[in-house]
PDB file of C-alpha atoms in Angstrom:
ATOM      1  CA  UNK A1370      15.074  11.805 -30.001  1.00  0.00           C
ATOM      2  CA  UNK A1371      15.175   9.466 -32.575  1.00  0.00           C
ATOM      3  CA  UNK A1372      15.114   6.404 -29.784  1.00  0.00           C
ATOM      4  CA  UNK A1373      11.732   7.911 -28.886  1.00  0.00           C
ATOM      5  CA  UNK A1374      10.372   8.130 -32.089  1.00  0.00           C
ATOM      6  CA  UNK A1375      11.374   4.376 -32.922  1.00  0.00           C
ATOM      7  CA  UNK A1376       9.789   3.559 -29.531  1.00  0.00           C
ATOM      8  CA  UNK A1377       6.355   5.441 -30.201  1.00  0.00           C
ATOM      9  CA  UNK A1378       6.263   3.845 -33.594  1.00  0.00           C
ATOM     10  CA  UNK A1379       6.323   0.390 -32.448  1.00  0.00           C
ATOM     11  CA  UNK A1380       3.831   1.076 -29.644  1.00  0.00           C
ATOM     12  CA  UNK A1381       1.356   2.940 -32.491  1.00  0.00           C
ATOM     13  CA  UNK A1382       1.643   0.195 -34.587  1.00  0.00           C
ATOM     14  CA  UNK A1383       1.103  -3.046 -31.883  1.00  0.00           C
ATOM     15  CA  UNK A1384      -1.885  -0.719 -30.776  1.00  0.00           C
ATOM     16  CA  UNK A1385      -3.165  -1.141 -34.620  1.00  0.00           C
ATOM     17  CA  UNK A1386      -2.488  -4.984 -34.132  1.00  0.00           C
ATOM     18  CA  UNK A1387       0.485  -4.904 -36.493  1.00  0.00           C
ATOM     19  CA  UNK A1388       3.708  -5.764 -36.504  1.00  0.00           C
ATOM     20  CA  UNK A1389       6.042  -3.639 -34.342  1.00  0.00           C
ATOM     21  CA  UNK A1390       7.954  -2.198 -37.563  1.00  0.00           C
ATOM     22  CA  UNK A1391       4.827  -1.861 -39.760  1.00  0.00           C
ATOM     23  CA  UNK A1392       4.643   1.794 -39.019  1.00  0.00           C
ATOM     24  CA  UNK A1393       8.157   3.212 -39.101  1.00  0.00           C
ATOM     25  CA  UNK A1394       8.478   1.230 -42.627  1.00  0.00           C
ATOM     26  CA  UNK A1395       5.956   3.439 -44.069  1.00  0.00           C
ATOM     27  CA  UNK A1396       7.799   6.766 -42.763  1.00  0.00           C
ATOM     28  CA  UNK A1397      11.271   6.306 -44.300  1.00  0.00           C
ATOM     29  CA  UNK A1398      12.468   3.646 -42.469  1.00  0.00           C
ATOM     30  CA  UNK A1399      14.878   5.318 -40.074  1.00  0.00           C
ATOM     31  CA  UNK A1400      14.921   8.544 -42.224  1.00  0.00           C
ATOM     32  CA  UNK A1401      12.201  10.724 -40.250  1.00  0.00           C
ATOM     33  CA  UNK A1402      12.696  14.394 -40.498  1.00  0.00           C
ATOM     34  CA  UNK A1403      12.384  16.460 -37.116  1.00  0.00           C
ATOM     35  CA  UNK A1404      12.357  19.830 -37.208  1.00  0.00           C
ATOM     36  CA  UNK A1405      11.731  21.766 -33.923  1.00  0.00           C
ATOM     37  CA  UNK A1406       9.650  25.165 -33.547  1.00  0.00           C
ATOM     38  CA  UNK A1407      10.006  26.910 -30.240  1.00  0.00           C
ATOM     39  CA  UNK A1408       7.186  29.127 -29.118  1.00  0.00           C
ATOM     40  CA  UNK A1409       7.033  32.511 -27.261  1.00  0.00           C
ATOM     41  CA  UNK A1410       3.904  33.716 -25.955  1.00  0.00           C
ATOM     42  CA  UNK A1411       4.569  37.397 -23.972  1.00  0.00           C
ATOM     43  CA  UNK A1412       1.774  38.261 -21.438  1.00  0.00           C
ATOM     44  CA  UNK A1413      -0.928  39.823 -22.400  1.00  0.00           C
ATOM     45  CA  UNK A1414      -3.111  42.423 -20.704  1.00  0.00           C
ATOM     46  CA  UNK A1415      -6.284  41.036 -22.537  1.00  0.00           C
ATOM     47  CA  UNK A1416      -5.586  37.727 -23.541  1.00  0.00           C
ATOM     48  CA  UNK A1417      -9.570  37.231 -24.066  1.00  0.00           C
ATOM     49  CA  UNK A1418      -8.438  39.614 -27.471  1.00  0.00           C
ATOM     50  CA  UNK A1419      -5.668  37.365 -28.505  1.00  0.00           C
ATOM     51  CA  UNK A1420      -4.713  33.791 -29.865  1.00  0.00           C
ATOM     52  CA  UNK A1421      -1.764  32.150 -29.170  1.00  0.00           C
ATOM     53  CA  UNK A1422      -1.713  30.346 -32.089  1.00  0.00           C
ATOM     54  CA  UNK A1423      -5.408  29.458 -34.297  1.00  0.00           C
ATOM     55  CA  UNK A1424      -7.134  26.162 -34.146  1.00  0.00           C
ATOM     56  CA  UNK A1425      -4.982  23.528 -35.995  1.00  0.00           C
ATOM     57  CA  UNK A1426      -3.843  20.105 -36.773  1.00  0.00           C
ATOM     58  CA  UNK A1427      -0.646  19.146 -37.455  1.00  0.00           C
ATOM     59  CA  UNK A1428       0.624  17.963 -40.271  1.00  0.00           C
ATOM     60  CA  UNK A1429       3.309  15.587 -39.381  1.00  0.00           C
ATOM     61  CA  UNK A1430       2.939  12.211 -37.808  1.00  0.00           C
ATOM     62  CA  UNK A1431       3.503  12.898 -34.086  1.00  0.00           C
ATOM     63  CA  UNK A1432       4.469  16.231 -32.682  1.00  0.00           C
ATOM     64  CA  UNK A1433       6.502  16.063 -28.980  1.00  0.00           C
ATOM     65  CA  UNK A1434       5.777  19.173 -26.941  1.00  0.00           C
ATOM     66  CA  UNK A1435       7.564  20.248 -24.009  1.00  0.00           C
ATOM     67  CA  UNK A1436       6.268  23.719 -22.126  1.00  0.00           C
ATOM     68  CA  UNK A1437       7.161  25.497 -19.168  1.00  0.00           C
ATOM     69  CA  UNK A1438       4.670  25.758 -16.392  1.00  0.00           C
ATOM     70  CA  UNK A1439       1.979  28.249 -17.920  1.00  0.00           C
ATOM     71  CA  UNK A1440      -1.253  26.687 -18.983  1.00  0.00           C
ATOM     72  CA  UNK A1441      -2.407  27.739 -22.468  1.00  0.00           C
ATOM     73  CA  UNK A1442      -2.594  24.398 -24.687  1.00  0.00           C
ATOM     74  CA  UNK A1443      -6.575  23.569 -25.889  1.00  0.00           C
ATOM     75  CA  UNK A1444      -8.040  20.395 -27.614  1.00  0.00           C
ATOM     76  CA  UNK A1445     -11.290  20.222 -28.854  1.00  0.00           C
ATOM     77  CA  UNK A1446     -12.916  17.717 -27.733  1.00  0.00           C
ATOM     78  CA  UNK A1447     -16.665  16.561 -26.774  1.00  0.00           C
ATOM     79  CA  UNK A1448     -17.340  20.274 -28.985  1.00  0.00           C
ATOM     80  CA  UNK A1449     -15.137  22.282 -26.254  1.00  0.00           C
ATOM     81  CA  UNK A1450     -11.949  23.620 -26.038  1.00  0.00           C
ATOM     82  CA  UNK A1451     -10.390  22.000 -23.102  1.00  0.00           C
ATOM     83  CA  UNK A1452      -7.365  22.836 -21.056  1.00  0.00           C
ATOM     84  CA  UNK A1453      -4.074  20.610 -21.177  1.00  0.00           C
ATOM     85  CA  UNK A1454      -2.171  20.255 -17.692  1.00  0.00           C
ATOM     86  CA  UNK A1455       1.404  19.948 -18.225  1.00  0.00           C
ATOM     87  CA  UNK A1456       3.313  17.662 -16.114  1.00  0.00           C
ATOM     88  CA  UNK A1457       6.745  18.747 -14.562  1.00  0.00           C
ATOM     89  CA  UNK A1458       9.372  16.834 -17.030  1.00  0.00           C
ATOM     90  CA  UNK A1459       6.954  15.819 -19.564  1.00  0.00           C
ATOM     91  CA  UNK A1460       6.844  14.927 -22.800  1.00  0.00           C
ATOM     92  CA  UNK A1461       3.039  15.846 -24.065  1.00  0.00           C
ATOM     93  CA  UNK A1462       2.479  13.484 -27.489  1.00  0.00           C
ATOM     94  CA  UNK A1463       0.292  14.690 -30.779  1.00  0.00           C
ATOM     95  CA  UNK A1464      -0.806  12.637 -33.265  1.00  0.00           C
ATOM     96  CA  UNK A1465      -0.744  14.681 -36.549  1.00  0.00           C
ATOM     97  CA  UNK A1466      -2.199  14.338 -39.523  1.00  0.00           C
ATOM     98  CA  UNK A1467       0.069  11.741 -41.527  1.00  0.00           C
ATOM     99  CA  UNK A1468      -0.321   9.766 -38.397  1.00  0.00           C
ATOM    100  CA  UNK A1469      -4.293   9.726 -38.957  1.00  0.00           C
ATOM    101  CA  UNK A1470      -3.844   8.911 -42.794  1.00  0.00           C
ATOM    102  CA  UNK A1471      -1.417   5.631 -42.242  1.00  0.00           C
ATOM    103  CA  UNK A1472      -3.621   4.623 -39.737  1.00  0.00           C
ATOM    104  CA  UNK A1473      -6.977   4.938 -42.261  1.00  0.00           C
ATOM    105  CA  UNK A1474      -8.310   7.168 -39.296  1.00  0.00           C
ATOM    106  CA  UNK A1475      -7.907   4.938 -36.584  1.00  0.00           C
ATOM    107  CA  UNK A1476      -6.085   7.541 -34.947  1.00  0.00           C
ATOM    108  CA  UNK A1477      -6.975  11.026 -34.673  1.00  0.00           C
ATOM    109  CA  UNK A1478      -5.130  13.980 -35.887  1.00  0.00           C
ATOM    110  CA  UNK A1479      -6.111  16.818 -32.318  1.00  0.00           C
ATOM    111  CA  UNK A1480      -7.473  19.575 -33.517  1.00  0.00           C
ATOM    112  CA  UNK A1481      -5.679  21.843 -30.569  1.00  0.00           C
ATOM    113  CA  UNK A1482      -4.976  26.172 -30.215  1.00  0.00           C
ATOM    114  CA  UNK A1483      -2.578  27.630 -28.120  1.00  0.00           C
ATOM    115  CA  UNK A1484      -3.502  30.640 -26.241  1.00  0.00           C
ATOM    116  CA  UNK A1485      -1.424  33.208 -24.319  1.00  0.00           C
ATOM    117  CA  UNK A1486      -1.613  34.322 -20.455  1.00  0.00           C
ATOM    118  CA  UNK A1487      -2.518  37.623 -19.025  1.00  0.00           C
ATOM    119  CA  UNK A1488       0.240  37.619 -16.427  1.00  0.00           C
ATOM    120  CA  UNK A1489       3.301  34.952 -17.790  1.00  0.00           C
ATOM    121  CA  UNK A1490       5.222  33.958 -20.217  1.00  0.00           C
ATOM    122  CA  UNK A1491       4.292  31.024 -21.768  1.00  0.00           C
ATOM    123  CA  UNK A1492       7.528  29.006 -23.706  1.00  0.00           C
ATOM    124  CA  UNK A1493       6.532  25.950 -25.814  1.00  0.00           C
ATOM    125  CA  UNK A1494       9.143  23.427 -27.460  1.00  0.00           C
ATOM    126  CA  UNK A1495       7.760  21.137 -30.188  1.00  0.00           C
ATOM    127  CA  UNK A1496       9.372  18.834 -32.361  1.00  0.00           C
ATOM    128  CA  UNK A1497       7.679  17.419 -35.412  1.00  0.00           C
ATOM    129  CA  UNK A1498       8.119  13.736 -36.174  1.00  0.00           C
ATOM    130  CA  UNK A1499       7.556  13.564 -39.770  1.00  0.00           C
ATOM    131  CA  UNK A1500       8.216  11.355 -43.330  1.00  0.00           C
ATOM    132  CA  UNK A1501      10.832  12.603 -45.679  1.00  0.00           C
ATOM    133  CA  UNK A1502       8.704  14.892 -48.347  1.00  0.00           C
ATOM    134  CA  UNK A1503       9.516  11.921 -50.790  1.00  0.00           C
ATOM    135  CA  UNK A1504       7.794   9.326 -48.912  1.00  0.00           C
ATOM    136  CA  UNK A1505       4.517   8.245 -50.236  1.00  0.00           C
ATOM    137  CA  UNK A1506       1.818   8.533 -47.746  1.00  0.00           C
ATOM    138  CA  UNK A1507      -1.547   6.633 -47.500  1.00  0.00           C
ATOM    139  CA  UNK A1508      -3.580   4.100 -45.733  1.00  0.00           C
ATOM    140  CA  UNK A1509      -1.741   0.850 -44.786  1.00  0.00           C
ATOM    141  CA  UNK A1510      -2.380  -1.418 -46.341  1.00  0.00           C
ATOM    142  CA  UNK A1511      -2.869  -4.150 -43.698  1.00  0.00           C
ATOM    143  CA  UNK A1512      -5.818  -1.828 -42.458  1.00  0.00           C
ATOM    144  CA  UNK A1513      -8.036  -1.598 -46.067  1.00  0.00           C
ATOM    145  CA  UNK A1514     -10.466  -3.956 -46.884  1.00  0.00           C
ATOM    146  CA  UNK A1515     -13.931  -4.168 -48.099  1.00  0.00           C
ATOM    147  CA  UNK A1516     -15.436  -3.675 -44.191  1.00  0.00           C
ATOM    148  CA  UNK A1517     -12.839  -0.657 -44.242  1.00  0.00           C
ATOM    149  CA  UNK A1518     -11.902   0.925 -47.352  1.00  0.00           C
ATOM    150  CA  UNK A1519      -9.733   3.493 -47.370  1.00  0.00           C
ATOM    151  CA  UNK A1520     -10.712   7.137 -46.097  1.00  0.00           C
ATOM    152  CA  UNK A1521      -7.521   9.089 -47.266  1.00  0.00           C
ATOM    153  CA  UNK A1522      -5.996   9.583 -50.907  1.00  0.00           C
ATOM    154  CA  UNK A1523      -2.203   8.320 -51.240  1.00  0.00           C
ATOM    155  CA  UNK A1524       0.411  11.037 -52.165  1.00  0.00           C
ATOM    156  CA  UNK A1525       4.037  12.092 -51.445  1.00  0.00           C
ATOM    157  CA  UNK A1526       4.364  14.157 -47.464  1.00  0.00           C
ATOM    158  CA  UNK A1527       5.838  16.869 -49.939  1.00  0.00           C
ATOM    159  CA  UNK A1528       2.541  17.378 -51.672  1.00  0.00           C
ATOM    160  CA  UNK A1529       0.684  17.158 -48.603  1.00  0.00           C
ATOM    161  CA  UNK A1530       2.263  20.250 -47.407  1.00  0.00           C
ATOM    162  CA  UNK A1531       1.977  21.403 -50.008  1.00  0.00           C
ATOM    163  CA  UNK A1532      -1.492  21.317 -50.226  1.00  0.00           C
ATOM    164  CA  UNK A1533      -2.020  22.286 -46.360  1.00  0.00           C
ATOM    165  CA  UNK A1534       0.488  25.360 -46.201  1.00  0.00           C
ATOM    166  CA  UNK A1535      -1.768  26.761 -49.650  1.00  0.00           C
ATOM    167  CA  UNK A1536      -5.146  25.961 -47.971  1.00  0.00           C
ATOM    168  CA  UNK A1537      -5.959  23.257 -50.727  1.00  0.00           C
ATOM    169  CA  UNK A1538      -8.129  20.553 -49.861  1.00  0.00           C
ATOM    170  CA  UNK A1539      -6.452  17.087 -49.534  1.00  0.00           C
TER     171      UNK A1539
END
């Protein structure tokens, strides 16, 4: 896991028009946390009456989803909810919200929900890619200037949760 996480890093950050190691240098260089949620979603005989899981972002830096084969993961985009379509084998990639602030918006944090199925069980696997809570958090550098100032305040991931699990603004 980690091996894929080192790779997506360098890609993120040549696709920012830095240096390879820019990015995982801001996110503990080597010491990423990843903690993994699985997800059960039981059938549901109405499933226009439930939610999966509510509209969210999340807040780590890259979230890697695997899923079995029953639809039910939405991103908003264009002002619509639109269906994912999992591959067989695949690795479906998020970019969260520390992702968004390093990159001084560049990236997108997906706003995404997760609904459930009237006939199948739906089984998610996600792993969050994420700083230690120590590491201090905020634009790059490389990517502030006076065309582009920064759009995101600089604190500690620890105080970002913080502030997201209590519903404080950022």
């Amino acid at each position: 896991m980690l091996r894929v996480t080192d790779k997506l890093l360098e890609v993120l950050s040549e696709g920012l028009g830095l240096d390879r190691k820019v990015l995982k240098s801001h996110m503990g260089d080597g010491a990423v946390e990843l903690e993994m949620k699985i997800n059960m979603y039981p059938p549901c005989p109405q499933p226009q009456l439930a939610l999966g899981v509510e509209p969210h972002t999340d807040m780590s830096a890259l979230t890697l989803l695997v899923s079995n084969d029953v639809r039910g993961l939405q991103l908003w985009k264009d002002d619509n909810w639109v269906a994912v379509n999992y591959l067989p084998n695949a690795v479906f990639v998020n970019i969260g919200d520390q992702m968004e602030v390093l990159s001084n918006g560049k990236y997108k944090s997906v706003l995404h929900r997760s609904l459930v199925n009237k006939e199948r069980l739906r089984i998610s696997w996600a792993v969050f890619i994420a700083p230690p809570h120590e590491a201090v958090i905020g634009p790059l550098p490389e990517l502030v200037d006076e065309q582009n100032p920064a759009k995101y305040s600089t604190k500690t991931y620890g105080e970002y949760r913080h502030r997201k699990f209590n519903k404080i603004p950022q």
